[in-house]
PDB file of C-alpha atoms in Angstrom:
ATOM      1  CA  UNK A   1     -13.734 201.092  -0.220  1.00 42.00           C
ATOM      2  CA  UNK A   2     -16.922 199.195  -0.408  1.00 44.00           C
ATOM      3  CA  UNK A   3     -20.411 200.695  -1.772  1.00 47.00           C
ATOM      4  CA  UNK A   4     -22.734 201.184   1.609  1.00 50.00           C
ATOM      5  CA  UNK A   5     -26.851 200.768   1.346  1.00 51.00           C
ATOM      6  CA  UNK A   6     -28.730 202.081   4.200  1.00 50.00           C
ATOM      7  CA  UNK A   7     -31.395 199.817   5.227  1.00 53.00           C
ATOM      8  CA  UNK A   8     -33.090 200.550   8.769  1.00 58.00           C
ATOM      9  CA  UNK A   9     -30.208 201.995  10.032  1.00 63.00           C
ATOM     10  CA  UNK A  10     -27.762 199.232   9.253  1.00 66.00           C
ATOM     11  CA  UNK A  11     -24.830 199.383   6.918  1.00 58.00           C
ATOM     12  CA  UNK A  12     -24.576 196.595   4.599  1.00 61.00           C
ATOM     13  CA  UNK A  13     -21.323 196.208   2.708  1.00 57.00           C
ATOM     14  CA  UNK A  14     -20.453 194.417  -0.701  1.00 59.00           C
ATOM     15  CA  UNK A  15     -18.803 191.245  -0.590  1.00 60.00           C
ATOM     16  CA  UNK A  16     -14.631 191.642  -0.947  1.00 57.00           C
ATOM     17  CA  UNK A  17     -14.550 190.736  -4.528  1.00 61.00           C
ATOM     18  CA  UNK A  18     -16.611 193.754  -5.621  1.00 64.00           C
ATOM     19  CA  UNK A  19     -14.312 196.336  -3.712  1.00 68.00           C
ATOM     20  CA  UNK A  20     -12.749 198.865  -5.946  1.00 78.00           C
ATOM     21  CA  UNK A  21      -8.823 197.987  -6.058  1.00 79.00           C
ATOM     22  CA  UNK A  22      -7.838 201.646  -6.767  1.00 82.00           C
ATOM     23  CA  UNK A  23      -9.102 202.809  -3.688  1.00 83.00           C
ATOM     24  CA  UNK A  24      -8.007 199.776  -1.785  1.00 83.00           C
ATOM     25  CA  UNK A  25      -4.680 200.182  -2.878  1.00 83.00           C
ATOM     26  CA  UNK A  26      -4.706 204.143  -2.029  1.00 85.00           C
ATOM     27  CA  UNK A  27      -6.063 203.303   1.285  1.00 84.00           C
ATOM     28  CA  UNK A  28      -3.068 201.178   2.160  1.00 86.00           C
ATOM     29  CA  UNK A  29      -0.547 203.626   0.605  1.00 88.00           C
ATOM     30  CA  UNK A  30      -2.226 206.457   2.916  1.00 88.00           C
ATOM     31  CA  UNK A  31      -1.820 203.950   5.980  1.00 87.00           C
ATOM     32  CA  UNK A  32       1.694 203.733   5.071  1.00 90.00           C
ATOM     33  CA  UNK A  33       2.219 207.595   4.692  1.00 90.00           C
ATOM     34  CA  UNK A  34       0.579 208.039   7.868  1.00 89.00           C
ATOM     35  CA  UNK A  35       3.172 205.775   9.443  1.00 91.00           C
ATOM     36  CA  UNK A  36       5.961 207.958   7.969  1.00 92.00           C
ATOM     37  CA  UNK A  37       4.370 211.060   9.270  1.00 92.00           C
ATOM     38  CA  UNK A  38       4.199 209.550  12.786  1.00 92.00           C
ATOM     39  CA  UNK A  39       7.844 208.925  12.804  1.00 92.00           C
ATOM     40  CA  UNK A  40       8.456 212.571  11.666  1.00 94.00           C
ATOM     41  CA  UNK A  41       6.216 214.037  14.243  1.00 94.00           C
ATOM     42  CA  UNK A  42       7.968 211.621  16.963  1.00 93.00           C
ATOM     43  CA  UNK A  43      11.440 212.768  15.519  1.00 92.00           C
ATOM     44  CA  UNK A  44      12.517 209.714  14.634  1.00 92.00           C
ATOM     45  CA  UNK A  45      15.366 209.335  12.445  1.00 93.00           C
ATOM     46  CA  UNK A  46      14.662 207.481   9.103  1.00 94.00           C
ATOM     47  CA  UNK A  47      15.480 207.727   5.259  1.00 94.00           C
ATOM     48  CA  UNK A  48      12.851 206.897   3.064  1.00 94.00           C
ATOM     49  CA  UNK A  49      14.433 204.272   0.270  1.00 94.00           C
ATOM     50  CA  UNK A  50      11.281 204.381  -1.981  1.00 91.00           C
ATOM     51  CA  UNK A  51       7.716 204.797  -1.790  1.00 88.00           C
ATOM     52  CA  UNK A  52       6.423 202.812  -4.849  1.00 84.00           C
ATOM     53  CA  UNK A  53       5.546 200.128  -5.630  1.00 84.00           C
ATOM     54  CA  UNK A  54       6.613 199.356  -1.684  1.00 88.00           C
ATOM     55  CA  UNK A  55       7.318 201.658   1.045  1.00 92.00           C
ATOM     56  CA  UNK A  56      10.849 201.012   2.136  1.00 95.00           C
ATOM     57  CA  UNK A  57      12.508 202.885   4.913  1.00 95.00           C
ATOM     58  CA  UNK A  58      16.101 202.630   6.588  1.00 96.00           C
ATOM     59  CA  UNK A  59      16.096 203.470  10.252  1.00 96.00           C
ATOM     60  CA  UNK A  60      19.521 203.980  12.381  1.00 95.00           C
ATOM     61  CA  UNK A  61      19.443 202.825  15.957  1.00 94.00           C
ATOM     62  CA  UNK A  62      22.347 203.464  18.301  1.00 90.00           C
ATOM     63  CA  UNK A  63      23.002 203.138  22.279  1.00 88.00           C
ATOM     64  CA  UNK A  64      23.224 206.402  24.005  1.00 79.00           C
ATOM     65  CA  UNK A  65      26.967 205.873  24.456  1.00 71.00           C
ATOM     66  CA  UNK A  66      27.724 205.031  20.755  1.00 73.00           C
ATOM     67  CA  UNK A  67      30.535 207.066  19.171  1.00 65.00           C
ATOM     68  CA  UNK A  68      31.375 206.204  15.615  1.00 60.00           C
ATOM     69  CA  UNK A  69      34.902 205.607  15.398  1.00 52.00           C
ATOM     70  CA  UNK A  70      35.467 206.381  19.078  1.00 53.00           C
ATOM     71  CA  UNK A  71      38.367 204.698  20.960  1.00 50.00           C
ATOM     72  CA  UNK A  72      37.303 202.653  23.804  1.00 51.00           C
ATOM     73  CA  UNK A  73      39.447 201.605  26.568  1.00 46.00           C
ATOM     74  CA  UNK A  74      40.413 197.881  27.570  1.00 41.00           C
ATOM     75  CA  UNK A  75      37.341 195.867  28.470  1.00 44.00           C
ATOM     76  CA  UNK A  76      34.814 198.588  27.501  1.00 53.00           C
ATOM     77  CA  UNK A  77      32.404 198.451  24.839  1.00 57.00           C
ATOM     78  CA  UNK A  78      31.598 201.198  22.637  1.00 72.00           C
ATOM     79  CA  UNK A  79      28.022 200.996  22.332  1.00 84.00           C
ATOM     80  CA  UNK A  80      25.624 199.432  19.922  1.00 89.00           C
ATOM     81  CA  UNK A  81      24.341 200.928  16.397  1.00 91.00           C
ATOM     82  CA  UNK A  82      22.614 199.155  13.768  1.00 94.00           C
ATOM     83  CA  UNK A  83      20.224 200.036  11.012  1.00 96.00           C
ATOM     84  CA  UNK A  84      16.905 198.659  10.268  1.00 96.00           C
ATOM     85  CA  UNK A  85      15.461 198.373   6.896  1.00 97.00           C
ATOM     86  CA  UNK A  86      11.629 197.921   6.603  1.00 97.00           C
ATOM     87  CA  UNK A  87      10.007 196.738   3.397  1.00 95.00           C
ATOM     88  CA  UNK A  88       6.366 196.830   3.311  1.00 93.00           C
ATOM     89  CA  UNK A  89       3.949 194.794   1.347  1.00 91.00           C
ATOM     90  CA  UNK A  90       1.473 196.816  -0.326  1.00 88.00           C
ATOM     91  CA  UNK A  91      -1.314 195.466   1.781  1.00 89.00           C
ATOM     92  CA  UNK A  92       0.773 196.768   4.793  1.00 89.00           C
ATOM     93  CA  UNK A  93      -0.587 197.029   7.816  1.00 88.00           C
ATOM     94  CA  UNK A  94      -2.540 193.763   6.910  1.00 90.00           C
ATOM     95  CA  UNK A  95       0.887 191.919   6.036  1.00 92.00           C
ATOM     96  CA  UNK A  96       4.007 192.022   8.054  1.00 94.00           C
ATOM     97  CA  UNK A  97       6.857 194.121   6.779  1.00 95.00           C
ATOM     98  CA  UNK A  98      10.217 192.621   5.841  1.00 96.00           C
ATOM     99  CA  UNK A  99      12.553 193.754   8.665  1.00 96.00           C
ATOM    100  CA  UNK A 100      16.448 193.452   7.856  1.00 96.00           C
ATOM    101  CA  UNK A 101      19.296 194.191  10.478  1.00 95.00           C
ATOM    102  CA  UNK A 102      21.917 195.819   8.391  1.00 93.00           C
ATOM    103  CA  UNK A 103      25.074 197.863   9.181  1.00 90.00           C
ATOM    104  CA  UNK A 104      25.618 196.283  12.739  1.00 92.00           C
ATOM    105  CA  UNK A 105      28.423 197.892  15.101  1.00 89.00           C
ATOM    106  CA  UNK A 106      29.434 195.710  17.995  1.00 88.00           C
ATOM    107  CA  UNK A 107      26.014 193.520  17.674  1.00 88.00           C
ATOM    108  CA  UNK A 108      27.112 189.935  18.348  1.00 90.00           C
ATOM    109  CA  UNK A 109      25.252 187.028  16.465  1.00 93.00           C
ATOM    110  CA  UNK A 110      23.756 186.132  19.794  1.00 93.00           C
ATOM    111  CA  UNK A 111      22.568 189.502  20.480  1.00 92.00           C
ATOM    112  CA  UNK A 112      21.182 189.765  16.975  1.00 94.00           C
ATOM    113  CA  UNK A 113      19.207 186.547  17.659  1.00 95.00           C
ATOM    114  CA  UNK A 114      17.512 188.283  20.669  1.00 94.00           C
ATOM    115  CA  UNK A 115      16.637 191.343  18.610  1.00 96.00           C
ATOM    116  CA  UNK A 116      15.203 189.291  15.923  1.00 96.00           C
ATOM    117  CA  UNK A 117      12.964 187.490  18.220  1.00 97.00           C
ATOM    118  CA  UNK A 118      11.701 190.704  19.690  1.00 96.00           C
ATOM    119  CA  UNK A 119      10.736 191.868  16.190  1.00 97.00           C
ATOM    120  CA  UNK A 120       8.744 188.944  15.671  1.00 96.00           C
ATOM    121  CA  UNK A 121       7.036 189.383  18.742  1.00 96.00           C
ATOM    122  CA  UNK A 122       6.413 193.196  18.383  1.00 96.00           C
ATOM    123  CA  UNK A 123       4.986 192.520  14.668  1.00 95.00           C
ATOM    124  CA  UNK A 124       2.718 189.935  15.826  1.00 95.00           C
ATOM    125  CA  UNK A 125       1.545 191.956  18.357  1.00 95.00           C
ATOM    126  CA  UNK A 126       0.519 194.821  16.158  1.00 93.00           C
ATOM    127  CA  UNK A 127      -0.415 193.175  12.793  1.00 91.00           C
ATOM    128  CA  UNK A 128      -3.054 195.432  11.412  1.00 88.00           C
ATOM    129  CA  UNK A 129      -1.872 198.379  13.348  1.00 90.00           C
ATOM    130  CA  UNK A 130       1.355 200.362  12.920  1.00 90.00           C
ATOM    131  CA  UNK A 131       4.316 198.286  13.279  1.00 93.00           C
ATOM    132  CA  UNK A 132       7.418 200.240  12.382  1.00 95.00           C
ATOM    133  CA  UNK A 133       7.113 202.633  15.136  1.00 95.00           C
ATOM    134  CA  UNK A 134       6.886 200.198  18.073  1.00 95.00           C
ATOM    135  CA  UNK A 135       9.672 198.110  16.752  1.00 96.00           C
ATOM    136  CA  UNK A 136      11.932 201.097  16.247  1.00 96.00           C
ATOM    137  CA  UNK A 137      10.925 202.064  19.876  1.00 95.00           C
ATOM    138  CA  UNK A 138      11.109 198.823  21.567  1.00 96.00           C
ATOM    139  CA  UNK A 139      14.417 198.285  19.822  1.00 95.00           C
ATOM    140  CA  UNK A 140      15.792 201.188  21.102  1.00 94.00           C
ATOM    141  CA  UNK A 141      14.828 200.467  24.810  1.00 93.00           C
ATOM    142  CA  UNK A 142      16.432 196.847  24.260  1.00 93.00           C
ATOM    143  CA  UNK A 143      19.688 198.361  22.693  1.00 92.00           C
ATOM    144  CA  UNK A 144      19.793 200.709  25.768  1.00 89.00           C
ATOM    145  CA  UNK A 145      18.957 198.250  28.560  1.00 89.00           C
ATOM    146  CA  UNK A 146      21.393 195.548  27.258  1.00 87.00           C
ATOM    147  CA  UNK A 147      24.324 198.027  26.948  1.00 81.00           C
ATOM    148  CA  UNK A 148      23.343 199.048  30.705  1.00 78.00           C
ATOM    149  CA  UNK A 149      23.493 195.346  31.806  1.00 80.00           C
ATOM    150  CA  UNK A 150      26.743 194.982  30.466  1.00 73.00           C
ATOM    151  CA  UNK A 151      28.290 197.727  32.626  1.00 69.00           C
ATOM    152  CA  UNK A 152      27.196 196.672  35.893  1.00 60.00           C
TER     153      UNK A 152
END
């Protein structure tokens, strides 16, 4: 990004206002693309809604016992399912992505608040790092833990 000068083994960087904005934008796009690749390599389901001007992903999540349209006996819950839509700013991962919970199935308002708090906590902990994969994996754990808790 910035031009470097070597003087006595110390690297000096130009001030941020002298950075090449094209290279900086490319750097952030590469970081975003790396996150998409990470999701692919981990086998996480996702759909890329857009790459430019901002990366936008849709990620489906469901509990292990969720079956769409399945009939559930009296007093039983059919599991949870939802989709997360991540919209990343141009300077992601230095800025938090917008995370929307959409297409909820069997998710109460109270449980949605719990999920939103969990999302905020994870985003805060991972600011400057990859954030989408940690949010997805942690929410998957939270969904499965909650459904197990309700069964027993």
